[in-house]
PDB file of C-alpha atoms in Angstrom:
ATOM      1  CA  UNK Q 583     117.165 103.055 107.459  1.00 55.00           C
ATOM      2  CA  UNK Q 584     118.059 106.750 107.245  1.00 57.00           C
ATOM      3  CA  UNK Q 585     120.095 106.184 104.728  1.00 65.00           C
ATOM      4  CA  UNK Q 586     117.788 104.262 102.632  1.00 71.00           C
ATOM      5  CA  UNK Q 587     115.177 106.832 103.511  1.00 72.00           C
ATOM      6  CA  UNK Q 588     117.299 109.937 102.422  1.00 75.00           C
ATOM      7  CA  UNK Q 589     118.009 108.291  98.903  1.00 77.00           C
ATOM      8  CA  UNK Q 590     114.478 107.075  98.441  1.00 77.00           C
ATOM      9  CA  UNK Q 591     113.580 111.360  98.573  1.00 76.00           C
ATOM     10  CA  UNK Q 592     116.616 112.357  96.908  1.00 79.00           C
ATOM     11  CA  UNK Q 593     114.860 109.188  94.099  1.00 78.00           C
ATOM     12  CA  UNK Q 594     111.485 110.437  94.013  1.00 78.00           C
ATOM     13  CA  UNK Q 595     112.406 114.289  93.725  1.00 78.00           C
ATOM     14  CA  UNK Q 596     114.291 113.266  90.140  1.00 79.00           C
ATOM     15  CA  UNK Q 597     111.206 111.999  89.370  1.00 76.00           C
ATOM     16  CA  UNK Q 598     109.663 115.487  90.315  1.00 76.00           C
ATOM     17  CA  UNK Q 599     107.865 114.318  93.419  1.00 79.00           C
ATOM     18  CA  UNK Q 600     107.815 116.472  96.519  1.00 81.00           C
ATOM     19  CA  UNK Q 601     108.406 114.659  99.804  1.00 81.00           C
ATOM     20  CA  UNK Q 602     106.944 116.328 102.875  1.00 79.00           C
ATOM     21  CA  UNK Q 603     106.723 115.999 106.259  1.00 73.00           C
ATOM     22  CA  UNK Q 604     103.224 114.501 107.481  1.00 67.00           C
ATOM     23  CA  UNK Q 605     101.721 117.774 107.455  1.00 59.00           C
ATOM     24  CA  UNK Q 606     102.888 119.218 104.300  1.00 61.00           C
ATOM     25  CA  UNK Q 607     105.003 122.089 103.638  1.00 64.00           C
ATOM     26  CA  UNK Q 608     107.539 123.034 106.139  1.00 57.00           C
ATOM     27  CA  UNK Q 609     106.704 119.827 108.487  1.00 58.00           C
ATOM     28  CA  UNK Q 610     108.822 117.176 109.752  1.00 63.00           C
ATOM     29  CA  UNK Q 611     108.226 113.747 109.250  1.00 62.00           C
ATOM     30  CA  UNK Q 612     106.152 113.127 112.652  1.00 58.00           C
ATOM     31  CA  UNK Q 613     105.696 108.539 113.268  1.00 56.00           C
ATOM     32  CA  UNK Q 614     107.924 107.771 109.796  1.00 69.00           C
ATOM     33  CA  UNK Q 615     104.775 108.916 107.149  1.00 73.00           C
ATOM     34  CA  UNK Q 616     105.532 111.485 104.672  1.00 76.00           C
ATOM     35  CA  UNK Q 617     103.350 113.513 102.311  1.00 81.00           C
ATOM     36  CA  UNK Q 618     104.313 112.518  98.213  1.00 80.00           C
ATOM     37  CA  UNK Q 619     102.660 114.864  95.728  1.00 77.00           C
ATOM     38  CA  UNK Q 620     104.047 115.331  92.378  1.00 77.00           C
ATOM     39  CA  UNK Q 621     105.403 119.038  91.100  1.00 77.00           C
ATOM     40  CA  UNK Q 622     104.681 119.064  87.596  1.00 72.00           C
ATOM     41  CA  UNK Q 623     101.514 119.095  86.248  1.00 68.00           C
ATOM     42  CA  UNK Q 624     101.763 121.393  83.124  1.00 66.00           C
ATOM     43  CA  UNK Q 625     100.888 120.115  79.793  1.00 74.00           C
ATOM     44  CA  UNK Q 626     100.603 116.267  81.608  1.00 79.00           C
ATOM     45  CA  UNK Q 627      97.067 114.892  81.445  1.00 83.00           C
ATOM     46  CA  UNK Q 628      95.298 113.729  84.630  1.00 84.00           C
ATOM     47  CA  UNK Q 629      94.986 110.530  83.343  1.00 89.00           C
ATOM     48  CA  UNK Q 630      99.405 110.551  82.987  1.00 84.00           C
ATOM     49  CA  UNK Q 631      99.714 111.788  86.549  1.00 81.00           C
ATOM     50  CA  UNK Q 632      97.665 109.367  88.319  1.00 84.00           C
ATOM     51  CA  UNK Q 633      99.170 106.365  85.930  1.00 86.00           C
ATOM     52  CA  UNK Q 634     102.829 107.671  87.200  1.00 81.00           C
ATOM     53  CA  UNK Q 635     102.361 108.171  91.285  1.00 82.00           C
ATOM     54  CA  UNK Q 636     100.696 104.892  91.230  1.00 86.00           C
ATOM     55  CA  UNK Q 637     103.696 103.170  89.747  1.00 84.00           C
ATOM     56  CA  UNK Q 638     105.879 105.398  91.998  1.00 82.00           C
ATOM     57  CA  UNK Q 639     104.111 104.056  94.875  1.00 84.00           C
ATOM     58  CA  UNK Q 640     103.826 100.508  94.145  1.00 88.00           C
ATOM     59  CA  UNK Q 641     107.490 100.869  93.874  1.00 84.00           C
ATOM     60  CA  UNK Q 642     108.236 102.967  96.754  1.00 84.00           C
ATOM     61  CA  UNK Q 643     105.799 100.235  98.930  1.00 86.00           C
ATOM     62  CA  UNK Q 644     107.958  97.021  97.744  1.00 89.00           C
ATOM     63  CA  UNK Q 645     111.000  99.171  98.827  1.00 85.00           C
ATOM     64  CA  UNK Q 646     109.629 100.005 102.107  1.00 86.00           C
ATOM     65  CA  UNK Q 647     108.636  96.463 102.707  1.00 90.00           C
ATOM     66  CA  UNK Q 648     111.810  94.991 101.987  1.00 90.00           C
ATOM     67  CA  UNK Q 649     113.646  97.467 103.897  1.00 88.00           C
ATOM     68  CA  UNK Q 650     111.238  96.155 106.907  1.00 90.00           C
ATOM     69  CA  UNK Q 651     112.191  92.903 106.452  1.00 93.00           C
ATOM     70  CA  UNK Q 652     115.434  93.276 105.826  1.00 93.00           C
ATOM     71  CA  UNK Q 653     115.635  95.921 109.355  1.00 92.00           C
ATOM     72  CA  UNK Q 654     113.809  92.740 110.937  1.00 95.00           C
ATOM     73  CA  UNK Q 655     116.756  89.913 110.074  1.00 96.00           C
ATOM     74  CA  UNK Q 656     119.599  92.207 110.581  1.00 95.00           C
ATOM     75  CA  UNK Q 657     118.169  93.551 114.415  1.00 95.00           C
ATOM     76  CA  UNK Q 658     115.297  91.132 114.998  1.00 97.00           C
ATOM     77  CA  UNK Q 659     115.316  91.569 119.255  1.00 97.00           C
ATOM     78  CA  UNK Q 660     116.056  95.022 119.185  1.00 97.00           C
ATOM     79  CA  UNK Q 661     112.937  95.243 115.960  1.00 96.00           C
ATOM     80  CA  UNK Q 662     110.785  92.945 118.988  1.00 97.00           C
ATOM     81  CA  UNK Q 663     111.592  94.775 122.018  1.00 98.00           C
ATOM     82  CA  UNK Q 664     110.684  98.031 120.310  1.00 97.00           C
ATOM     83  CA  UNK Q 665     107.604  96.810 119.459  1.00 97.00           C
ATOM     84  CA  UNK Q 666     106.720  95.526 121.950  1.00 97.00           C
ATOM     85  CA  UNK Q 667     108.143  98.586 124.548  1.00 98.00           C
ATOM     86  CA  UNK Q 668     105.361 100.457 121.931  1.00 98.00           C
ATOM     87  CA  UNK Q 669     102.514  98.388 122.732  1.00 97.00           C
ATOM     88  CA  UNK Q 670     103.027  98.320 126.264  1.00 97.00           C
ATOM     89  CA  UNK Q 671     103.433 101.832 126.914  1.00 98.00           C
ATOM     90  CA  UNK Q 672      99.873 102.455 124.648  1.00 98.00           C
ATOM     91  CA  UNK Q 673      98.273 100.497 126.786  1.00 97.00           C
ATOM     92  CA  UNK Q 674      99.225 101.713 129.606  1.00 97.00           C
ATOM     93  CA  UNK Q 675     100.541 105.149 129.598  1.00 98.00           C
ATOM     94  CA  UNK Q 676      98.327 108.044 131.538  1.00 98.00           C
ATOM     95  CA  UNK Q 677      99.958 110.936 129.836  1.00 98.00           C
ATOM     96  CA  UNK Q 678     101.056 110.840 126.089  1.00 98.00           C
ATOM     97  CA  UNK Q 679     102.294 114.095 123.787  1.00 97.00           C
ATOM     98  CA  UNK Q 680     101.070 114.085 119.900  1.00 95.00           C
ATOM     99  CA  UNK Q 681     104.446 113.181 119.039  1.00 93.00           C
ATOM    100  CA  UNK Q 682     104.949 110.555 121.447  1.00 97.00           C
ATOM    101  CA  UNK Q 683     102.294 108.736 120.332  1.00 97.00           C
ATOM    102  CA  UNK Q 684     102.935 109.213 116.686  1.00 94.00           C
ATOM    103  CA  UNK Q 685     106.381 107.659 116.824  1.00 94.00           C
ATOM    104  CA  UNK Q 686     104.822 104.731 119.239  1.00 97.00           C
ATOM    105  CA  UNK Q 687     102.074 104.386 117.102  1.00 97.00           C
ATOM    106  CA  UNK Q 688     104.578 103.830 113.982  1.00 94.00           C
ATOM    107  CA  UNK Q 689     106.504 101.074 115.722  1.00 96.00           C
ATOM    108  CA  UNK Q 690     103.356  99.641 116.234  1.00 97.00           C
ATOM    109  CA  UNK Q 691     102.903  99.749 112.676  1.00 95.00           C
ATOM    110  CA  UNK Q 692     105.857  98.379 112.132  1.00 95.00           C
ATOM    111  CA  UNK Q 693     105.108  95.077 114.504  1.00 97.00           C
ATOM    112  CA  UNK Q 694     101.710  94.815 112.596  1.00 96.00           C
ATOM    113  CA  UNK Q 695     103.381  94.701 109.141  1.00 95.00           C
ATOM    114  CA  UNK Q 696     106.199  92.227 110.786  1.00 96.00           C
ATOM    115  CA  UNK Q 697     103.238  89.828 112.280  1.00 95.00           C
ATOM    116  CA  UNK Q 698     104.306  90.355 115.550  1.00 96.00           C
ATOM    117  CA  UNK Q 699     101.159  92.409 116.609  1.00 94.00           C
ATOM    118  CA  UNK Q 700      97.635  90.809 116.058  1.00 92.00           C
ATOM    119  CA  UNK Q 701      95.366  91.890 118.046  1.00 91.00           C
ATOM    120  CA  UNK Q 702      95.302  95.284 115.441  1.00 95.00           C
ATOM    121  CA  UNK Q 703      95.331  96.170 112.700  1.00 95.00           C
ATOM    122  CA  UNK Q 704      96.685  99.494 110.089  1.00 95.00           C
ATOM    123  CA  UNK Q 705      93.083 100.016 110.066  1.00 95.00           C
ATOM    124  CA  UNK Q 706      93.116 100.292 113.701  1.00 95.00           C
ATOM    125  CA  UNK Q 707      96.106 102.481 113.938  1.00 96.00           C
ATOM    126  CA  UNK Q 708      94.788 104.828 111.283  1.00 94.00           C
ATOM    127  CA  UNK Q 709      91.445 105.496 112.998  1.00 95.00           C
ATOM    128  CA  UNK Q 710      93.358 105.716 116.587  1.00 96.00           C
ATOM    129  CA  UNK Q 711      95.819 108.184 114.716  1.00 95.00           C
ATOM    130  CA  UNK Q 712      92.583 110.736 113.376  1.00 94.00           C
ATOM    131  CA  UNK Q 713      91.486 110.763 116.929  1.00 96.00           C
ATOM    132  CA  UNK Q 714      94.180 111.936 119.536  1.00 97.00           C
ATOM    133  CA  UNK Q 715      95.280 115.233 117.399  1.00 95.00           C
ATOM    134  CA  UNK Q 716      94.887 117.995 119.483  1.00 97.00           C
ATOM    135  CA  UNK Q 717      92.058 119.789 117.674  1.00 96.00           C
ATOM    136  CA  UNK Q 718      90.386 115.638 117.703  1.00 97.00           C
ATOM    137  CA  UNK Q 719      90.310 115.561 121.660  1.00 98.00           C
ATOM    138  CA  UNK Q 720      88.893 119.102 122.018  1.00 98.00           C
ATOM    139  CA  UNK Q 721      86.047 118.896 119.527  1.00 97.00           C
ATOM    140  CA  UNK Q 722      85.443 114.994 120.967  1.00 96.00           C
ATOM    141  CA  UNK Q 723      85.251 116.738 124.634  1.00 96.00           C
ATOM    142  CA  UNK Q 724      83.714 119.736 123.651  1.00 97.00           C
ATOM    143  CA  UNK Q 725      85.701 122.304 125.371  1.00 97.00           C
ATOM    144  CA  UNK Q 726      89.516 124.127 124.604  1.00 97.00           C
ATOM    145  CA  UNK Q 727      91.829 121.944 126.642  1.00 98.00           C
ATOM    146  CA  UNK Q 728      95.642 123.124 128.318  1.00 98.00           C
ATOM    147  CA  UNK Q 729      98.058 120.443 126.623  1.00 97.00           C
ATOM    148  CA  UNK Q 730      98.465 118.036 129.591  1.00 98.00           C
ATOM    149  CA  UNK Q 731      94.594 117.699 129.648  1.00 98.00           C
ATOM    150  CA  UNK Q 732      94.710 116.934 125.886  1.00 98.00           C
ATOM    151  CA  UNK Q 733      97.991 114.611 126.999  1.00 98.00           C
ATOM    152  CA  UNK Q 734      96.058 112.939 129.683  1.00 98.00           C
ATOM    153  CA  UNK Q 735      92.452 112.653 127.309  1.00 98.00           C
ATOM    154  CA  UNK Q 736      95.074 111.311 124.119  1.00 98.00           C
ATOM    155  CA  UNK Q 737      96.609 108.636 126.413  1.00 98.00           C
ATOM    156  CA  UNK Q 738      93.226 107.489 127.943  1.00 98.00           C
ATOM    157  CA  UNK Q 739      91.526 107.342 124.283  1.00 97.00           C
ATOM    158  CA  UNK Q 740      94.664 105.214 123.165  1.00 98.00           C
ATOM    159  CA  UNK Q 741      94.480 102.791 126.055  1.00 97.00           C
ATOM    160  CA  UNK Q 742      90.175 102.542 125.624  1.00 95.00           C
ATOM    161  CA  UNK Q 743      90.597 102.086 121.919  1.00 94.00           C
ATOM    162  CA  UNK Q 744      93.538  99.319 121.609  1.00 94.00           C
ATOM    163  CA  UNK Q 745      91.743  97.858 125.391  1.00 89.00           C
ATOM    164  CA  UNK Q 746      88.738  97.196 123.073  1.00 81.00           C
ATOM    165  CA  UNK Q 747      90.839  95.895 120.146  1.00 72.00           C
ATOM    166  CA  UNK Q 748      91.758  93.568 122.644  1.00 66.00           C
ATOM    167  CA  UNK Q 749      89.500  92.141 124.023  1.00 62.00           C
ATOM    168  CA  UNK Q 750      87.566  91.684 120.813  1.00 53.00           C
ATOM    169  CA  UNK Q 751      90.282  89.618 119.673  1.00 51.00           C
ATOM    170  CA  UNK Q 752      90.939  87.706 123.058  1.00 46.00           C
ATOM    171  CA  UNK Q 753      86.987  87.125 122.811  1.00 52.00           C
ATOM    172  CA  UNK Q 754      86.856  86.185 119.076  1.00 51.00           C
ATOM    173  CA  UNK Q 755      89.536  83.788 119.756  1.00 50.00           C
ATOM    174  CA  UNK Q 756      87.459  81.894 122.835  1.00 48.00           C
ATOM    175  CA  UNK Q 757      84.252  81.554 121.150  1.00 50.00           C
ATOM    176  CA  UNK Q 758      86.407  79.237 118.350  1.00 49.00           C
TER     177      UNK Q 758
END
């Protein structure tokens, strides 16, 4: 997919889109998501702008997800094991950096868009991934943490959040 990946940028920044890292300027691309903002904006209307990026993205989203599926047929155990390697160490890890559980957190992703995982959901994933930054656990605990606390706190809050996932799943499904 790096391939793909590097022409998709090398794409968009004809068009005059910026690709970033998921932080903005001067980031790396932390769990596969990017930043795409567009560079020229003088003498286009608002109206212009928004009517181009959506195109762009609609496009750029029918690449990625053929590109998935594609990734899934050519390496479909190694695509599974990954997945599922993700999911198990979530739910089970005691100690987890930002950046460990970014990437983890994307191959989840990944076995959500594939079907593979159902017990969450992107919805799920995105609320997990606003909570275990590092300023996210200090404000939740209310104190300035040393990383391997914030490690420690960010793998527990994982583990609590997809544990409850779950079993609300596991529960829905027994009261059919």
């Amino acid at each position: 997919l790096g391939g793909r990946i590097k022409s998709t940028v090398e794409g968009l920044q004809k068009l005059n889109f910026a690709v970033r890292g998921r932080y903005g300027e001067h980031s790396k691309s932390q769990g596969n998501l990017f930043q795409i903002s567009n560079q020229l904006t003088l003498g286009i209307s608002e109206a212009d702008l928004i009517n181009d990026l959506q195109s762009m993205l609609q496009q750029l989203i029918e690449q990625e997800r053929q590109a998935r599926q594609e990734l899934y047929r050519q390496q479909r155990p190694i695509i599974e094991d990954r997945v599922m390697r993700a999911y198990g160490i979530l739910t089970a890890a005691r100690l987890m950096s930002t950046q460990e559980a970014e990437q983890l957190l994307s191959d989840l992703r990944l076995g959500i868009s594939l079907e593979l995982i159902c017990s969450v959901n992107h919805s799920d994933i995105n609320r997990i991934e606003a909570t275990i930054g590092p300023a996210s656990i200090q404000k939740t605990k209310g104190r300035l943490m040393s990383p391997d606390e914030r490690d420690q706190e960010r793998a527990a809050v994982i583990r609590s959040l997809l544990d409850k996932k779950t079993k609300n799943k596991s529960d829905s499904q027994t009261a059919d």
